[in-house]
PDB file of C-alpha atoms in Angstrom:
ATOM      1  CA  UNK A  90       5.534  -7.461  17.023  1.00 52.00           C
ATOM      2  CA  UNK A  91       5.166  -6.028  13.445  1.00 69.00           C
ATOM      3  CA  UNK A  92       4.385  -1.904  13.659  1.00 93.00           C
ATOM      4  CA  UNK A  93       0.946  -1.988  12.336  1.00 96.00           C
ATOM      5  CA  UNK A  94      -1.539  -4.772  13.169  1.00 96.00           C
ATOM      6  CA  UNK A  95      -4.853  -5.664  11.429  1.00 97.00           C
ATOM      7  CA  UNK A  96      -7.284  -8.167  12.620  1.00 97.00           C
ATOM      8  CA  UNK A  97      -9.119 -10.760  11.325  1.00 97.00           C
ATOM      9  CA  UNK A  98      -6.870 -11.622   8.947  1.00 95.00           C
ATOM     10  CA  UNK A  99      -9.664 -13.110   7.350  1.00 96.00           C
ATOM     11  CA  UNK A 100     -13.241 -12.555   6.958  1.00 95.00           C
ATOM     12  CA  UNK A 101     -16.541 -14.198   5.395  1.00 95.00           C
ATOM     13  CA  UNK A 102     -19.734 -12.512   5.798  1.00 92.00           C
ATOM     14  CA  UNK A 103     -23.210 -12.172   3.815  1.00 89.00           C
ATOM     15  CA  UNK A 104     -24.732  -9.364   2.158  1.00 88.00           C
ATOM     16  CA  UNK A 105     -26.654  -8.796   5.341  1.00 87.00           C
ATOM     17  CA  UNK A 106     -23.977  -8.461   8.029  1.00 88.00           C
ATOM     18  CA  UNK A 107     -22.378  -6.281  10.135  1.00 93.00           C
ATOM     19  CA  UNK A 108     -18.479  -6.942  11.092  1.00 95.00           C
ATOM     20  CA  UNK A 109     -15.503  -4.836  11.960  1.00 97.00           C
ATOM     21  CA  UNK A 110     -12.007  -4.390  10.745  1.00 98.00           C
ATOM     22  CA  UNK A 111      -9.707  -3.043  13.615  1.00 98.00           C
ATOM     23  CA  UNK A 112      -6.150  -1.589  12.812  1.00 98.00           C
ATOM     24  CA  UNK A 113      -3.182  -0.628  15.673  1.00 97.00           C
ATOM     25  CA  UNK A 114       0.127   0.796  14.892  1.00 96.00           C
ATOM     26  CA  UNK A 115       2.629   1.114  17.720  1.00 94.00           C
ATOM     27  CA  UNK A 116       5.026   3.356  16.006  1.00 93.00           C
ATOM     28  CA  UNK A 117       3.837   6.744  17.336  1.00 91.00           C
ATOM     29  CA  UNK A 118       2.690   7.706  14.069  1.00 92.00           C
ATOM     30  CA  UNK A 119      -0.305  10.590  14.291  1.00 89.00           C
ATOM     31  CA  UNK A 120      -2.291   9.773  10.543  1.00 91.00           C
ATOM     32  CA  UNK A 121      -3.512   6.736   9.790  1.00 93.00           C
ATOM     33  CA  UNK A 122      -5.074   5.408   6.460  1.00 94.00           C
ATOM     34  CA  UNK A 123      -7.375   2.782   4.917  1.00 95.00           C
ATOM     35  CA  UNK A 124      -6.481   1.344   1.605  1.00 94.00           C
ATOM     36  CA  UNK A 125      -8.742  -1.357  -0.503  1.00 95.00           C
ATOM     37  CA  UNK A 126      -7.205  -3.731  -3.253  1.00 95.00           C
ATOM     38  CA  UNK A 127      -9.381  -5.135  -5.364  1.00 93.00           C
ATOM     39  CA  UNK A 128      -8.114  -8.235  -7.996  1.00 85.00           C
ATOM     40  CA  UNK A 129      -6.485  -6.807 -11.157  1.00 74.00           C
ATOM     41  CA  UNK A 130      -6.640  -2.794  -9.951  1.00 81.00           C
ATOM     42  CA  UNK A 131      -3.796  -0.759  -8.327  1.00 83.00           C
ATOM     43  CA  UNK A 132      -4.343   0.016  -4.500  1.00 90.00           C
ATOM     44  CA  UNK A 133      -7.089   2.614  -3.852  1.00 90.00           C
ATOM     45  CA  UNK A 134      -7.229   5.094  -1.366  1.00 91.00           C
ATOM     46  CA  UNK A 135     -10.136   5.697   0.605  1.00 93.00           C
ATOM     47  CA  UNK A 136      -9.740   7.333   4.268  1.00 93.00           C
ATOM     48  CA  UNK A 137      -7.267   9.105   5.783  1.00 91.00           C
ATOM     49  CA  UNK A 138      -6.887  10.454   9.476  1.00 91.00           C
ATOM     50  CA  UNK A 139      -5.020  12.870  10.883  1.00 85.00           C
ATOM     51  CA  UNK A 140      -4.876  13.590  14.729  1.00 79.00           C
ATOM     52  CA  UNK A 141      -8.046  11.560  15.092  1.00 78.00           C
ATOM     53  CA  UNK A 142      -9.839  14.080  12.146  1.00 80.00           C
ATOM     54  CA  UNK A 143     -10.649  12.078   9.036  1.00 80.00           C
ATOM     55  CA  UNK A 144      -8.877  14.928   6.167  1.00 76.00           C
ATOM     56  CA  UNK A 145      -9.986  12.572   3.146  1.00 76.00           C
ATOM     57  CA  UNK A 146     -13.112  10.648   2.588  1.00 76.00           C
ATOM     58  CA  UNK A 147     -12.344   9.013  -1.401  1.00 76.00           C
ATOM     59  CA  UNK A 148     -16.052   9.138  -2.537  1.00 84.00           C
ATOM     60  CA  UNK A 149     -16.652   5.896  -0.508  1.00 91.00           C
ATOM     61  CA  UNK A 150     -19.894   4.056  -0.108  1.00 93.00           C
ATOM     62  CA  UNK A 151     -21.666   4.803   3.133  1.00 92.00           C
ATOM     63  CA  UNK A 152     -21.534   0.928   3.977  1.00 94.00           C
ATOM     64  CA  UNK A 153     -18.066   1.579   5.083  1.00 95.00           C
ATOM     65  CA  UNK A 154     -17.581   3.798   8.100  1.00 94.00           C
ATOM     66  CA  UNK A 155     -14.113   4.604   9.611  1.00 94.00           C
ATOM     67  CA  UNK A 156     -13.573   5.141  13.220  1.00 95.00           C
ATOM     68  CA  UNK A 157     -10.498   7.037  14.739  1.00 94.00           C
ATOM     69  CA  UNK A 158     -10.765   6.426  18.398  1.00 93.00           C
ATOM     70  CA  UNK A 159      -6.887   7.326  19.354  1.00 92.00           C
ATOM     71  CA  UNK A 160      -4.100   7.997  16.754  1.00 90.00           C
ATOM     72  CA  UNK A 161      -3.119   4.375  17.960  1.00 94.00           C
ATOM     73  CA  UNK A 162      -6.020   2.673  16.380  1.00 96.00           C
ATOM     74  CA  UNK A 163      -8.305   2.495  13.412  1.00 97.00           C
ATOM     75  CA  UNK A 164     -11.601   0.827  12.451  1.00 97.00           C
ATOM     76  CA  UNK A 165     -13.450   0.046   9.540  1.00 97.00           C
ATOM     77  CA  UNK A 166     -17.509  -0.705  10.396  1.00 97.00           C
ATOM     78  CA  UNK A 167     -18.896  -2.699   7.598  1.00 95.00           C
ATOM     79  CA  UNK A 168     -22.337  -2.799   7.154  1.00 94.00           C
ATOM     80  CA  UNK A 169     -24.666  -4.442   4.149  1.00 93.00           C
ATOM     81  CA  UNK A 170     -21.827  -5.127   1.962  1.00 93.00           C
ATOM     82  CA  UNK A 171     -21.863  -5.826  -1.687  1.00 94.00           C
ATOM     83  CA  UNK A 172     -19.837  -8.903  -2.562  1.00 93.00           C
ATOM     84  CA  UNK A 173     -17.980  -6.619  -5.396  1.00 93.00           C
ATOM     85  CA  UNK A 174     -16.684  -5.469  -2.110  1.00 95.00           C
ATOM     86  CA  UNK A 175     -14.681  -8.383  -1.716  1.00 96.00           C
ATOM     87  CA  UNK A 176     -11.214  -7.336  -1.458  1.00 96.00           C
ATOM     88  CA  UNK A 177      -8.001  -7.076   0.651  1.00 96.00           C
ATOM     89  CA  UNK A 178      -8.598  -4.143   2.886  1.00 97.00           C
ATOM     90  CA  UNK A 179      -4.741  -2.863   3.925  1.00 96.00           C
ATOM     91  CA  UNK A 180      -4.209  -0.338   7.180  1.00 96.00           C
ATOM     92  CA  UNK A 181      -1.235   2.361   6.968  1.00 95.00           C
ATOM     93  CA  UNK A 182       0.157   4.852   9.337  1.00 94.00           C
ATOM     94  CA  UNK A 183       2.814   7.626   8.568  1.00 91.00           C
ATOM     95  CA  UNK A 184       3.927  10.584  10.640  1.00 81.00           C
ATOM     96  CA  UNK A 185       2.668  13.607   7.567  1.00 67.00           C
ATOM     97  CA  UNK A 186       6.052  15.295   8.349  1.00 72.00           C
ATOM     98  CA  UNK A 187       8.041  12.352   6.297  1.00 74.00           C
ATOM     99  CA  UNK A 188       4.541  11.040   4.567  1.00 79.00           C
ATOM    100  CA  UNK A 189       6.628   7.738   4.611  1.00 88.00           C
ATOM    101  CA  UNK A 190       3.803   4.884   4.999  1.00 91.00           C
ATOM    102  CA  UNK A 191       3.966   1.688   6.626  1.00 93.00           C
ATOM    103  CA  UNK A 192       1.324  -0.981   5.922  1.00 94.00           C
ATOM    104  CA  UNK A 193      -0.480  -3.461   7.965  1.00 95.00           C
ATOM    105  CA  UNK A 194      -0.894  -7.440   7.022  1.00 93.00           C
ATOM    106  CA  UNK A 195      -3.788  -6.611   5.253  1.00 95.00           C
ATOM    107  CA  UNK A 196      -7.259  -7.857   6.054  1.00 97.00           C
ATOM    108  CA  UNK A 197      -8.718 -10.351   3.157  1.00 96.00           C
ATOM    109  CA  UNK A 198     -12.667  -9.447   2.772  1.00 96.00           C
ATOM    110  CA  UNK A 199     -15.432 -12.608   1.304  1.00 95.00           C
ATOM    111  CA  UNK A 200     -18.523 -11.042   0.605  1.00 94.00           C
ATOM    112  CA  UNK A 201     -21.330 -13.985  -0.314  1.00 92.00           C
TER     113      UNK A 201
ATOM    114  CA  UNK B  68      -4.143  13.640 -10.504  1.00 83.00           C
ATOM    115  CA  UNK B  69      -1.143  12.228 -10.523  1.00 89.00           C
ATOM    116  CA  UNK B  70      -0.433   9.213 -13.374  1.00 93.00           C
ATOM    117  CA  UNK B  71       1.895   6.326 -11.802  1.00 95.00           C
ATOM    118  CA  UNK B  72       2.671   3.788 -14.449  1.00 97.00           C
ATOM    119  CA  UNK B  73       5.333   0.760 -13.939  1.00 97.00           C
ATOM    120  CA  UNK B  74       6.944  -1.620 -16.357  1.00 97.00           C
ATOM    121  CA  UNK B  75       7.111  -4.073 -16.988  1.00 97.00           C
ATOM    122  CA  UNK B  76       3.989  -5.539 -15.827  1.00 96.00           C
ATOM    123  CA  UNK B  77       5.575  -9.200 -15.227  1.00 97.00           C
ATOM    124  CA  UNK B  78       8.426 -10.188 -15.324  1.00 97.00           C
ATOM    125  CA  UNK B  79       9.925 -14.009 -15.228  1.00 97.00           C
ATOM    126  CA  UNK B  80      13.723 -14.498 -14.373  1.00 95.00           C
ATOM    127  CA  UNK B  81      15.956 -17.534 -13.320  1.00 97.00           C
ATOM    128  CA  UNK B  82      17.564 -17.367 -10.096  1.00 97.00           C
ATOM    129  CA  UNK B  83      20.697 -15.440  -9.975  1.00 97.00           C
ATOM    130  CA  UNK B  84      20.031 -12.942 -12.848  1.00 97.00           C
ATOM    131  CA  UNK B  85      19.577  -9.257 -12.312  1.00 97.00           C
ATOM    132  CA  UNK B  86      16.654  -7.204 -13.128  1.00 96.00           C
ATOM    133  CA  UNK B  87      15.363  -3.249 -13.397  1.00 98.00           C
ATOM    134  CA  UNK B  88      11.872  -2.174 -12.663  1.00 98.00           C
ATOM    135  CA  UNK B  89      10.788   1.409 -13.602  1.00 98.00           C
ATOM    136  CA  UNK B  90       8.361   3.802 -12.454  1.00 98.00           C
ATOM    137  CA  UNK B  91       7.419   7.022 -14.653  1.00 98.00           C
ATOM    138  CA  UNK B  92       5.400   9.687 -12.860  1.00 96.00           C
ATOM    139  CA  UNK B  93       3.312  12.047 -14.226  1.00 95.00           C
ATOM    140  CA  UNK B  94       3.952  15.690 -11.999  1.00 92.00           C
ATOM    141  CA  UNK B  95       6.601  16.916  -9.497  1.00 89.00           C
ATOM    142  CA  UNK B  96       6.227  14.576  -5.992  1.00 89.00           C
ATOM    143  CA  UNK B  97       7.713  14.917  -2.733  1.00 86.00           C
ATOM    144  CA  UNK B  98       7.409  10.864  -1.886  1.00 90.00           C
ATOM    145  CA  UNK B  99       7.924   8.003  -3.611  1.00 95.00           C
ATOM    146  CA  UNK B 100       8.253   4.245  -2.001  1.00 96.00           C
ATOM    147  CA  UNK B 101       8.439   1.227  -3.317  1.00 98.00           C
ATOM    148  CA  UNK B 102       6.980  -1.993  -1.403  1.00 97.00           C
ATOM    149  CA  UNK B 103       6.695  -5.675  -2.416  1.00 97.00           C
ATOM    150  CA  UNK B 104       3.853  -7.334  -1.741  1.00 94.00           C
ATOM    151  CA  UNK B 105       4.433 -10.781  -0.075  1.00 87.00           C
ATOM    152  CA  UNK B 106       2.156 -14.161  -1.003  1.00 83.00           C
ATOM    153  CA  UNK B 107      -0.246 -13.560   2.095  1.00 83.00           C
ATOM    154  CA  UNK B 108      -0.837  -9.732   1.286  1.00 88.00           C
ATOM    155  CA  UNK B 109       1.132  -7.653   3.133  1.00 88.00           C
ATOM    156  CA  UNK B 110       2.992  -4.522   1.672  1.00 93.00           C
ATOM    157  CA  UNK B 111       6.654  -4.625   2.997  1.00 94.00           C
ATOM    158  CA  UNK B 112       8.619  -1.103   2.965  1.00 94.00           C
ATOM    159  CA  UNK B 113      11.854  -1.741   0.370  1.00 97.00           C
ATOM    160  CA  UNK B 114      13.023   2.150   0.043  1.00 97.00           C
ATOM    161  CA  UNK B 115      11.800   5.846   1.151  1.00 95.00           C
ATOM    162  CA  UNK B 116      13.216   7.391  -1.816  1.00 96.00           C
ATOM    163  CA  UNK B 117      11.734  10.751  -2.840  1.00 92.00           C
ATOM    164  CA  UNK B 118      15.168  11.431  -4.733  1.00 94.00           C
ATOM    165  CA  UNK B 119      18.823  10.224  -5.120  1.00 97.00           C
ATOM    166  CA  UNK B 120      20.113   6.837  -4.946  1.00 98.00           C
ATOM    167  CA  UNK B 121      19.785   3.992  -2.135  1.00 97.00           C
ATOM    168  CA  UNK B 122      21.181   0.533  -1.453  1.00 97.00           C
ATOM    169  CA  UNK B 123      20.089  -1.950   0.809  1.00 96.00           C
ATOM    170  CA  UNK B 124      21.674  -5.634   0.351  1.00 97.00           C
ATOM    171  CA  UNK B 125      21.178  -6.709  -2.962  1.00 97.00           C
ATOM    172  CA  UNK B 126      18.443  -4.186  -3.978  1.00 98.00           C
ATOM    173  CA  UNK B 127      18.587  -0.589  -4.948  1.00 98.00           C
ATOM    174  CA  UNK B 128      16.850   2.469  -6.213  1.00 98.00           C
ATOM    175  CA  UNK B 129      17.230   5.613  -7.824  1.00 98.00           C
ATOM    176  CA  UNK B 130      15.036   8.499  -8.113  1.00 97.00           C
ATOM    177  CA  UNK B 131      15.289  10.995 -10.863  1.00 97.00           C
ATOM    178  CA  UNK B 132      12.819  13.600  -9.834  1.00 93.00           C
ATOM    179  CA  UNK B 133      13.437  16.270 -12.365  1.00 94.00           C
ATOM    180  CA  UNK B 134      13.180  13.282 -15.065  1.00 96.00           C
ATOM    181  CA  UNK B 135      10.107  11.697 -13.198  1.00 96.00           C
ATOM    182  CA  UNK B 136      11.269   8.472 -12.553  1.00 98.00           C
ATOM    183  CA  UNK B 137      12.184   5.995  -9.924  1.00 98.00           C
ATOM    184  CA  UNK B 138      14.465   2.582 -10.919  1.00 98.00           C
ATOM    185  CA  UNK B 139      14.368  -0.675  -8.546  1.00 98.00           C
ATOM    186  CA  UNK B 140      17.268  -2.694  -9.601  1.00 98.00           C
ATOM    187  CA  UNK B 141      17.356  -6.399  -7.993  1.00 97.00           C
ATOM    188  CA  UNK B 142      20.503  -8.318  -8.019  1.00 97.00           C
ATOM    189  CA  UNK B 143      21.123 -11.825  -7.702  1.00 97.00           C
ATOM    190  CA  UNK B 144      17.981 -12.725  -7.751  1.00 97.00           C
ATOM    191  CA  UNK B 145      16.345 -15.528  -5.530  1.00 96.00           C
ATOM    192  CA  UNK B 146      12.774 -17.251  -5.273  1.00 95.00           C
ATOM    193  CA  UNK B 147      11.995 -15.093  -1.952  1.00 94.00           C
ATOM    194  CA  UNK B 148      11.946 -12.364  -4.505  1.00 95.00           C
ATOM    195  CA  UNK B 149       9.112 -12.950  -6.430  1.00 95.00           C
ATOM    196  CA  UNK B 150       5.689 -11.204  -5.656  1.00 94.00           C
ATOM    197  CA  UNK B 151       4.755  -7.783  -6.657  1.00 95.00           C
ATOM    198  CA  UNK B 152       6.720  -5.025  -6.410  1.00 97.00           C
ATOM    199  CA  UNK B 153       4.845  -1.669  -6.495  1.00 97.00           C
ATOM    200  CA  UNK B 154       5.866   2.078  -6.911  1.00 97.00           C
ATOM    201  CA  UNK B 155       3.990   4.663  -4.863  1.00 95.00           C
ATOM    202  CA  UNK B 156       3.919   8.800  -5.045  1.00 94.00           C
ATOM    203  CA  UNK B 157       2.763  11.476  -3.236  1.00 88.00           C
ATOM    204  CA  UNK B 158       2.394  15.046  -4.560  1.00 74.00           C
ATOM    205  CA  UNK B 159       3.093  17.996  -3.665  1.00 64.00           C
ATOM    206  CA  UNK B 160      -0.534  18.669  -2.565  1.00 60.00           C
ATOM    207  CA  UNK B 161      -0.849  15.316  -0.296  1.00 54.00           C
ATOM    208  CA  UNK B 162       2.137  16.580   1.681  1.00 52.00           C
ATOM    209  CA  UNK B 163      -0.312  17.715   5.087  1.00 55.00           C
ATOM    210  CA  UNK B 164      -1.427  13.669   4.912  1.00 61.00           C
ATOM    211  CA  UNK B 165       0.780  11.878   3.452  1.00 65.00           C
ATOM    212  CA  UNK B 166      -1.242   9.801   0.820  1.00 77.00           C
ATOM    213  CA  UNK B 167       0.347   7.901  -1.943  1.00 87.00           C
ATOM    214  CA  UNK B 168      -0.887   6.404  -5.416  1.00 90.00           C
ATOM    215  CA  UNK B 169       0.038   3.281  -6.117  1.00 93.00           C
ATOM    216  CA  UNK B 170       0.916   1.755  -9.569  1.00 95.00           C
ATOM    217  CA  UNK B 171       0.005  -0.900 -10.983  1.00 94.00           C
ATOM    218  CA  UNK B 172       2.559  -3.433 -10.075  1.00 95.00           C
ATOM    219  CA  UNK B 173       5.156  -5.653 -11.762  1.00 97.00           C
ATOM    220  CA  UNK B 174       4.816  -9.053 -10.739  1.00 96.00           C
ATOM    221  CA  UNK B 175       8.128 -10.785 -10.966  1.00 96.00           C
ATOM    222  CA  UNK B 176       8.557 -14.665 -10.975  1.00 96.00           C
ATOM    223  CA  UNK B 177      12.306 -16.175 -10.011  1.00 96.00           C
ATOM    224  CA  UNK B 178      12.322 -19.586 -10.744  1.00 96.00           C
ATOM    225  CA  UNK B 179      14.831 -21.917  -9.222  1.00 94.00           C
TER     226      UNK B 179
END
């Protein structure tokens, strides 16, 4: 069992929508992050949490909405998405003593 | 912010030869990792290295944090090598959450 797992893997949906990505990591780690890549542009930050308390919202659209139930799991509600937000959507966790993060399969977004 | 810029940005090598990738870094950090990204996404950990020098199998890196720089040498290469490799810092002012900026990549090719 890899340390941070992201379901689906893959996902279609329209403009009109609503869907979930979920995240777990089982390595104890107390932050947790969401990261998008987008084709030909370096990975971009966009929300971190910390004991459950998002610290860092990256100027993200409102159509995405984190949720940090437990430091053991992350979501991201998606809601009348664009399809520029197409993209691979990656899940991290770290403990912020080390800041050492460790990344999630990914999540691969089709927006029609 | 920070700057985080990696060269080359592809690279194309037969199997068997050895290779360098740099990262150059704009301020003072207190992490830097370096990941390859495998063909279905996912960001695998390759070194921690925030400073010094460390070895694992036929790869290796080297921070020079006073010089603001980070070297990922490959030996040996084989075609399980190629993807993306990409360089990743946190500053001094990300330490209480651990976020990291990513680079932009070098995509490396090892042909048979």
């Amino acid at each position: 069992e890899t340390g941070v797992t992201q379901t689906p893997r893959h996902l279609v949906m329209g403009m009109t929508n609503k869907k979930s990505l979920k995240c777990e990591q089982h390595l104890g780690h107390n932050a947790m992050y969401w990261y998008k890549q987008s084709a030909k542009k370096p990975l971009e930050l966009m929300f971190v949490y910390s004991l459950e308390e998002r610290v860092e919202n990256n100027s993200v659209p409102s159509r995405f909405s984190p949720e940090c139930p437990n430091s053991s799991h992350l979501f991201l509600h998606l809601h009348t998405l664009q399809p520029e937000d197409s993209a691979l959507y990656l899940c991290a966790s770290s403990q912020p003593s080390s800041g050492e993060l460790f990344f999630g399969e990914g999540s691969r977004l089709t927006v029609l | 912010g920070i700057q985080v810029e990696q060269s080359p940005p592809d690279l194309i090598l037969q199997e068997g030869a050895n290779s360098t990738l740099r990262c150059n870094f704009s301020d003072s950090v207190n992490n830097l990792q370096w990941f390859h990204q495998n063909p279905w996404g996912q960001l695998i950990n390759l070194f921690y290295i925030p400073s010094g020098t460390k070895q694992n199998g036929r790869l290796s890196a080297t921070t020079v944090a006073t010089e603001r720089y980070s070297l990922l040498y490959i030996s040996s290469s084989q075609t399980t090598d190629s993807g993306v490799y990409f360089c990743a810092v946190g500053d001094h002012g990300s330490s209480n959450t651990g976020k990291l900026i990513f680079g932009q990549g070098t995509t490396l090719q090892v042909k048979p």
